[in-house]
mmCIF file of C-alpha atoms in Angstrom:
data_model
loop_
_atom_site.group_PDB
_atom_site.id
_atom_site.type_symbol
_atom_site.label_atom_id
_atom_site.label_comp_id
_atom_site.label_asym_id
_atom_site.label_seq_id
_atom_site.Cartn_x
_atom_site.Cartn_y
_atom_site.Cartn_z
ATOM 1 C CA GLN A 1 -12.633 -1.723 -13.332
ATOM 2 C CA LYS A 2 -10.873 1.573 -13.869
ATOM 3 C CA GLU A 3 -7.520 1.704 -12.140
ATOM 4 C CA VAL A 4 -7.083 5.467 -11.930
ATOM 5 C CA GLU A 5 -10.024 7.844 -12.011
ATOM 6 C CA GLN A 6 -10.133 11.582 -12.402
ATOM 7 C CA ASN A 7 -12.900 14.091 -13.037
ATOM 8 C CA SER A 8 -12.545 14.962 -16.690
ATOM 9 C CA GLY A 9 -13.564 18.564 -16.132
ATOM 10 C CA PRO A 10 -13.311 21.020 -17.517
ATOM 11 C CA LEU A 11 -12.349 22.808 -14.336
ATOM 12 C CA SER A 12 -12.323 26.551 -14.675
ATOM 13 C CA VAL A 13 -10.795 28.896 -12.098
ATOM 14 C CA PRO A 14 -9.991 32.608 -12.199
ATOM 15 C CA GLU A 15 -6.398 33.764 -12.286
ATOM 16 C CA GLY A 16 -4.927 33.860 -8.787
ATOM 17 C CA ALA A 17 -7.315 31.270 -7.367
ATOM 18 C CA ILE A 18 -6.513 27.797 -6.059
ATOM 19 C CA ALA A 19 -7.169 24.923 -8.434
ATOM 20 C CA SER A 20 -7.882 21.563 -6.800
ATOM 21 C CA LEU A 21 -7.497 18.369 -8.802
ATOM 22 C CA ASN A 22 -8.449 14.951 -7.470
ATOM 23 C CA CYS A 23 -7.622 11.378 -8.336
ATOM 24 C CA THR A 24 -8.617 8.011 -6.916
ATOM 25 C CA TYR A 25 -7.019 4.662 -7.581
ATOM 26 C CA SER A 26 -8.297 1.159 -7.153
ATOM 27 C CA ASP A 27 -5.251 -0.958 -6.390
ATOM 28 C CA ARG A 28 -4.208 -0.950 -2.750
ATOM 29 C CA VAL A 29 -0.655 -2.009 -3.572
ATOM 30 C CA SER A 30 -0.094 1.160 -5.553
ATOM 31 C CA GLN A 31 3.250 2.520 -4.509
ATOM 32 C CA SER A 32 4.130 5.715 -6.302
ATOM 33 C CA PHE A 33 1.986 8.571 -7.468
ATOM 34 C CA PHE A 34 2.626 11.247 -10.022
ATOM 35 C CA TRP A 35 1.031 14.340 -11.446
ATOM 36 C CA TYR A 36 1.865 15.196 -15.034
ATOM 37 C CA ARG A 37 0.802 18.225 -17.020
ATOM 38 C CA GLN A 38 0.006 17.817 -20.696
ATOM 39 C CA TYR A 39 -0.516 20.668 -23.102
ATOM 40 C CA SER A 40 -2.518 19.891 -26.203
ATOM 41 C CA GLY A 41 -0.473 17.874 -28.682
ATOM 42 C CA LYS A 42 2.503 17.636 -26.333
ATOM 43 C CA SER A 43 3.972 14.944 -24.126
ATOM 44 C CA PRO A 44 3.316 14.598 -20.389
ATOM 45 C CA GLU A 45 5.577 16.735 -18.234
ATOM 46 C CA LEU A 46 6.190 15.771 -14.599
ATOM 47 C CA ILE A 47 4.848 18.231 -12.019
ATOM 48 C CA MET A 48 5.086 16.285 -8.773
ATOM 49 C CA SER A 49 5.770 12.840 -7.418
ATOM 50 C CA ILE A 50 4.647 11.609 -3.994
ATOM 51 C CA TYR A 51 5.313 8.317 -2.292
ATOM 52 C CA SER A 52 4.120 8.607 1.317
ATOM 53 C CA ASN A 53 1.004 9.847 3.061
ATOM 54 C CA GLY A 54 0.680 13.558 3.671
ATOM 55 C CA ASP A 55 1.498 16.698 1.777
ATOM 56 C CA LYS A 56 4.402 17.550 -0.478
ATOM 57 C CA GLU A 57 4.931 21.108 -1.599
ATOM 58 C CA ASP A 58 6.944 22.407 -4.531
ATOM 59 C CA GLY A 59 6.505 26.077 -5.287
ATOM 60 C CA ARG A 60 2.865 26.756 -6.134
ATOM 61 C CA PHE A 61 2.063 23.045 -6.248
ATOM 62 C CA THR A 62 1.067 20.784 -3.352
ATOM 63 C CA ALA A 63 0.410 17.088 -3.743
ATOM 64 C CA GLN A 64 -1.582 15.269 -1.081
ATOM 65 C CA LEU A 65 -1.697 11.506 -0.660
ATOM 66 C CA ASN A 66 -4.065 9.445 1.477
ATOM 67 C CA LYS A 67 -3.403 5.754 0.969
ATOM 68 C CA ALA A 68 -6.155 4.655 3.343
ATOM 69 C CA SER A 69 -8.723 6.465 1.216
ATOM 70 C CA GLN A 70 -6.857 5.716 -2.011
ATOM 71 C CA TYR A 71 -6.795 9.244 -3.268
ATOM 72 C CA VAL A 72 -4.209 11.724 -4.354
ATOM 73 C CA SER A 73 -4.782 15.378 -5.076
ATOM 74 C CA LEU A 74 -2.951 18.335 -6.539
ATOM 75 C CA LEU A 75 -3.447 21.919 -5.432
ATOM 76 C CA ILE A 76 -2.221 24.762 -7.604
ATOM 77 C CA ARG A 77 -1.998 28.062 -5.745
ATOM 78 C CA ASP A 78 -2.061 31.446 -7.461
ATOM 79 C CA SER A 79 -3.225 29.813 -10.707
ATOM 80 C CA GLN A 80 -1.913 31.403 -13.883
ATOM 81 C CA PRO A 81 -3.309 31.260 -17.436
ATOM 82 C CA SER A 82 -0.174 29.287 -18.349
ATOM 83 C CA ASP A 83 -1.359 26.542 -15.985
ATOM 84 C CA SER A 84 -4.221 25.843 -18.397
ATOM 85 C CA ALA A 85 -3.609 22.255 -19.495
ATOM 86 C CA THR A 86 -4.747 18.712 -18.856
ATOM 87 C CA TYR A 87 -3.439 17.274 -15.598
ATOM 88 C CA LEU A 88 -2.778 13.567 -15.550
ATOM 89 C CA CYS A 89 -2.679 11.457 -12.425
ATOM 90 C CA ALA A 90 -0.469 8.376 -12.730
ATOM 91 C CA VAL A 91 0.174 5.443 -10.440
ATOM 92 C CA THR A 92 2.715 2.650 -10.338
ATOM 93 C CA LEU A 93 2.085 -0.602 -8.536
ATOM 94 C CA PHE A 94 4.371 -2.148 -5.973
ATOM 95 C CA ASN A 95 7.258 -3.896 -7.719
ATOM 96 C CA ASN A 96 6.228 -2.617 -11.131
ATOM 97 C CA ASN A 97 7.148 0.571 -12.813
ATOM 98 C CA ASP A 98 4.696 0.637 -15.667
ATOM 99 C CA MET A 99 2.494 3.618 -15.003
ATOM 100 C CA ARG A 100 -1.263 3.631 -15.248
ATOM 101 C CA PHE A 101 -2.757 6.972 -16.100
ATOM 102 C CA GLY A 102 -6.083 8.554 -15.401
ATOM 103 C CA ALA A 103 -7.968 10.170 -18.236
ATOM 104 C CA GLY A 104 -6.889 13.618 -17.061
ATOM 105 C CA THR A 105 -8.637 16.752 -15.832
ATOM 106 C CA ARG A 106 -8.690 19.737 -18.151
ATOM 107 C CA LEU A 107 -7.964 22.944 -16.264
ATOM 108 C CA THR A 108 -8.671 26.396 -17.635
ATOM 109 C CA VAL A 109 -7.385 29.441 -15.773
ATOM 110 C CA LYS A 110 -9.212 32.560 -16.892
ATOM 111 C CA PRO A 111 -7.388 35.918 -16.821
ATOM 112 C CA GLU B 1 19.439 19.282 -19.626
ATOM 113 C CA PRO B 2 19.311 15.739 -21.018
ATOM 114 C CA GLU B 3 16.063 14.726 -22.639
ATOM 115 C CA VAL B 4 14.413 11.824 -24.390
ATOM 116 C CA THR B 5 14.232 12.281 -28.145
ATOM 117 C CA GLN B 6 11.977 10.559 -30.657
ATOM 118 C CA THR B 7 11.934 10.279 -34.424
ATOM 119 C CA PRO B 8 10.065 10.860 -36.588
ATOM 120 C CA SER B 9 7.747 13.458 -35.103
ATOM 121 C CA HIS B 10 5.032 12.458 -37.578
ATOM 122 C CA GLN B 11 4.552 9.318 -39.635
ATOM 123 C CA VAL B 12 1.841 8.550 -42.156
ATOM 124 C CA THR B 13 1.550 4.982 -43.383
ATOM 125 C CA GLN B 14 -0.811 2.712 -45.246
ATOM 126 C CA MET B 15 -2.720 0.009 -43.425
ATOM 127 C CA GLY B 16 -0.752 -3.233 -43.410
ATOM 128 C CA GLN B 17 2.634 -1.558 -43.630
ATOM 129 C CA GLU B 18 5.353 -1.926 -41.031
ATOM 130 C CA VAL B 19 6.526 1.086 -39.070
ATOM 131 C CA ILE B 20 9.466 1.579 -36.744
ATOM 132 C CA LEU B 21 9.358 4.344 -34.189
ATOM 133 C CA ARG B 22 12.673 5.403 -32.722
ATOM 134 C CA CYS B 23 13.633 6.754 -29.349
ATOM 135 C CA VAL B 24 16.889 7.817 -27.761
ATOM 136 C CA PRO B 25 16.481 7.609 -23.973
ATOM 137 C CA ILE B 26 18.459 9.711 -21.529
ATOM 138 C CA SER B 27 21.968 8.276 -21.537
ATOM 139 C CA ASN B 28 22.320 6.973 -17.965
ATOM 140 C CA HIS B 29 18.787 5.620 -17.758
ATOM 141 C CA LEU B 30 18.217 1.880 -17.484
ATOM 142 C CA TYR B 31 14.446 1.472 -17.854
ATOM 143 C CA PHE B 32 12.625 2.231 -21.069
ATOM 144 C CA TYR B 33 8.946 2.417 -21.901
ATOM 145 C CA TRP B 34 6.486 2.891 -24.712
ATOM 146 C CA TYR B 35 3.064 4.432 -24.210
ATOM 147 C CA ARG B 36 0.391 5.412 -26.653
ATOM 148 C CA GLN B 37 -2.360 7.996 -26.575
ATOM 149 C CA ILE B 38 -5.222 7.787 -29.017
ATOM 150 C CA LEU B 39 -6.576 11.248 -29.774
ATOM 151 C CA GLY B 40 -8.782 12.452 -26.937
ATOM 152 C CA GLN B 41 -8.081 9.408 -24.777
ATOM 153 C CA LYS B 42 -5.806 8.588 -21.883
ATOM 154 C CA VAL B 43 -2.162 7.661 -22.012
ATOM 155 C CA GLU B 44 -1.882 3.856 -22.114
ATOM 156 C CA PHE B 45 1.096 1.742 -21.101
ATOM 157 C CA LEU B 46 2.387 -0.596 -23.802
ATOM 158 C CA VAL B 47 5.668 -2.106 -22.644
ATOM 159 C CA SER B 48 8.616 -1.701 -20.332
ATOM 160 C CA PHE B 49 12.147 -2.844 -21.098
ATOM 161 C CA TYR B 50 15.093 -3.442 -18.821
ATOM 162 C CA ASN B 51 18.376 -5.274 -19.183
ATOM 163 C CA ASN B 52 17.671 -6.025 -22.847
ATOM 164 C CA GLU B 53 14.375 -7.727 -22.281
ATOM 165 C CA ILE B 54 10.712 -6.923 -21.826
ATOM 166 C CA SER B 55 9.846 -6.652 -18.149
ATOM 167 C CA GLU B 56 6.146 -5.826 -18.438
ATOM 168 C CA LYS B 57 3.663 -5.535 -21.264
ATOM 169 C CA SER B 58 0.006 -4.646 -21.471
ATOM 170 C CA GLU B 59 -2.795 -6.426 -23.253
ATOM 171 C CA ILE B 60 -2.455 -3.880 -26.049
ATOM 172 C CA PHE B 61 1.079 -5.081 -26.807
ATOM 173 C CA ASP B 62 0.190 -8.100 -28.923
ATOM 174 C CA ASP B 63 2.204 -10.010 -31.517
ATOM 175 C CA GLN B 64 2.019 -7.072 -33.913
ATOM 176 C CA PHE B 65 4.335 -5.105 -31.647
ATOM 177 C CA SER B 66 7.974 -5.629 -30.820
ATOM 178 C CA VAL B 67 10.685 -3.602 -29.127
ATOM 179 C CA GLU B 68 14.401 -3.632 -29.527
ATOM 180 C CA ARG B 69 17.474 -1.881 -28.268
ATOM 181 C CA PRO B 70 19.684 -2.410 -31.311
ATOM 182 C CA ASP B 71 22.640 -0.477 -29.931
ATOM 183 C CA GLY B 72 23.659 1.431 -26.828
ATOM 184 C CA SER B 73 21.469 4.425 -27.508
ATOM 185 C CA ASN B 74 18.361 3.633 -29.549
ATOM 186 C CA PHE B 75 15.150 2.006 -28.361
ATOM 187 C CA THR B 76 12.649 1.102 -31.073
ATOM 188 C CA LEU B 77 9.006 0.117 -31.314
ATOM 189 C CA LYS B 78 8.015 -1.857 -34.392
ATOM 190 C CA ILE B 79 4.452 -2.350 -35.516
ATOM 191 C CA ARG B 80 4.490 -5.180 -38.032
ATOM 192 C CA SER B 81 1.244 -4.714 -39.912
ATOM 193 C CA THR B 82 -0.438 -1.471 -38.999
ATOM 194 C CA LYS B 83 -4.176 -1.164 -38.528
ATOM 195 C CA LEU B 84 -6.334 1.939 -38.630
ATOM 196 C CA GLU B 85 -6.753 1.745 -34.854
ATOM 197 C CA ASP B 86 -2.996 2.022 -34.362
ATOM 198 C CA SER B 87 -3.296 5.714 -35.213
ATOM 199 C CA ALA B 88 -2.169 7.485 -32.057
ATOM 200 C CA MET B 89 0.598 9.457 -30.432
ATOM 201 C CA TYR B 90 3.368 7.141 -29.276
ATOM 202 C CA PHE B 91 5.508 8.271 -26.373
ATOM 203 C CA CYS B 92 8.813 6.825 -25.297
ATOM 204 C CA ALA B 93 9.901 7.312 -21.691
ATOM 205 C CA SER B 94 12.970 6.437 -19.681
ATOM 206 C CA MET B 95 13.824 6.154 -16.007
ATOM 207 C CA VAL B 96 17.202 6.075 -14.329
ATOM 208 C CA GLY B 97 16.384 3.206 -11.983
ATOM 209 C CA ARG B 98 14.140 1.968 -9.205
ATOM 210 C CA SER B 99 15.752 4.280 -6.680
ATOM 211 C CA GLN B 100 14.259 7.230 -8.515
ATOM 212 C CA GLU B 101 10.996 6.334 -10.149
ATOM 213 C CA THR B 102 10.420 9.357 -12.309
ATOM 214 C CA GLN B 103 9.781 8.574 -15.940
ATOM 215 C CA TYR B 104 10.761 11.245 -18.440
ATOM 216 C CA PHE B 105 8.779 11.395 -21.627
ATOM 217 C CA GLY B 106 9.917 12.147 -25.136
ATOM 218 C CA PRO B 107 7.977 14.527 -27.401
ATOM 219 C CA GLY B 108 6.131 11.693 -29.110
ATOM 220 C CA THR B 109 5.582 10.380 -32.629
ATOM 221 C CA ARG B 110 2.195 11.004 -34.165
ATOM 222 C CA LEU B 111 1.303 7.955 -36.254
ATOM 223 C CA LEU B 112 -1.504 8.107 -38.785
ATOM 224 C CA VAL B 113 -2.581 4.895 -40.491
ATOM 225 C CA LEU B 114 -4.632 5.364 -43.650
#
């Protein structure tokens, strides 16, 4: 059973549009949720973390968490070509801090 | 800004050889991790390390693998007898503590086993 699932994409949006990335997780005791961005050949770079239900905004990024439905999403407003990357959803379980990653969604923002 | 560093950036080795991948975590961090990413696949947890011992390990982290913190700054991953399927990008990460659960990743070591 997959622990963290994401649509692999590719997701293509025009510059200036909103990109919406989704993630579901299987373990109900999951505690902390993260979105990382990964450019090809590079290491994951933290975009957002979210721990409680609701929305969390940071600049052009908004993370949304719904623990009852076991999903977490990331919205990117005013998408830029530089946002083109693979976005990784990651989850840690209660009392653990080893992260489990989804396979990532590849986002392309077209100028 | 402090960052996690890893050496070497690339390593090519022959099957059956031992390799040691090195990491220098951020200096005030207490939790250390190794992950791997096979080309085109997801990032996979290998092991976490705290207070000089392994706290969690995945099913991937078998007897071929070991970790060590030989001094106050380095954190190493040793693969005793490399296999072709060990070819991957290996990422080290560190975290300050449970009060702030963000893991910061190093740039990775690309390991190629021939």
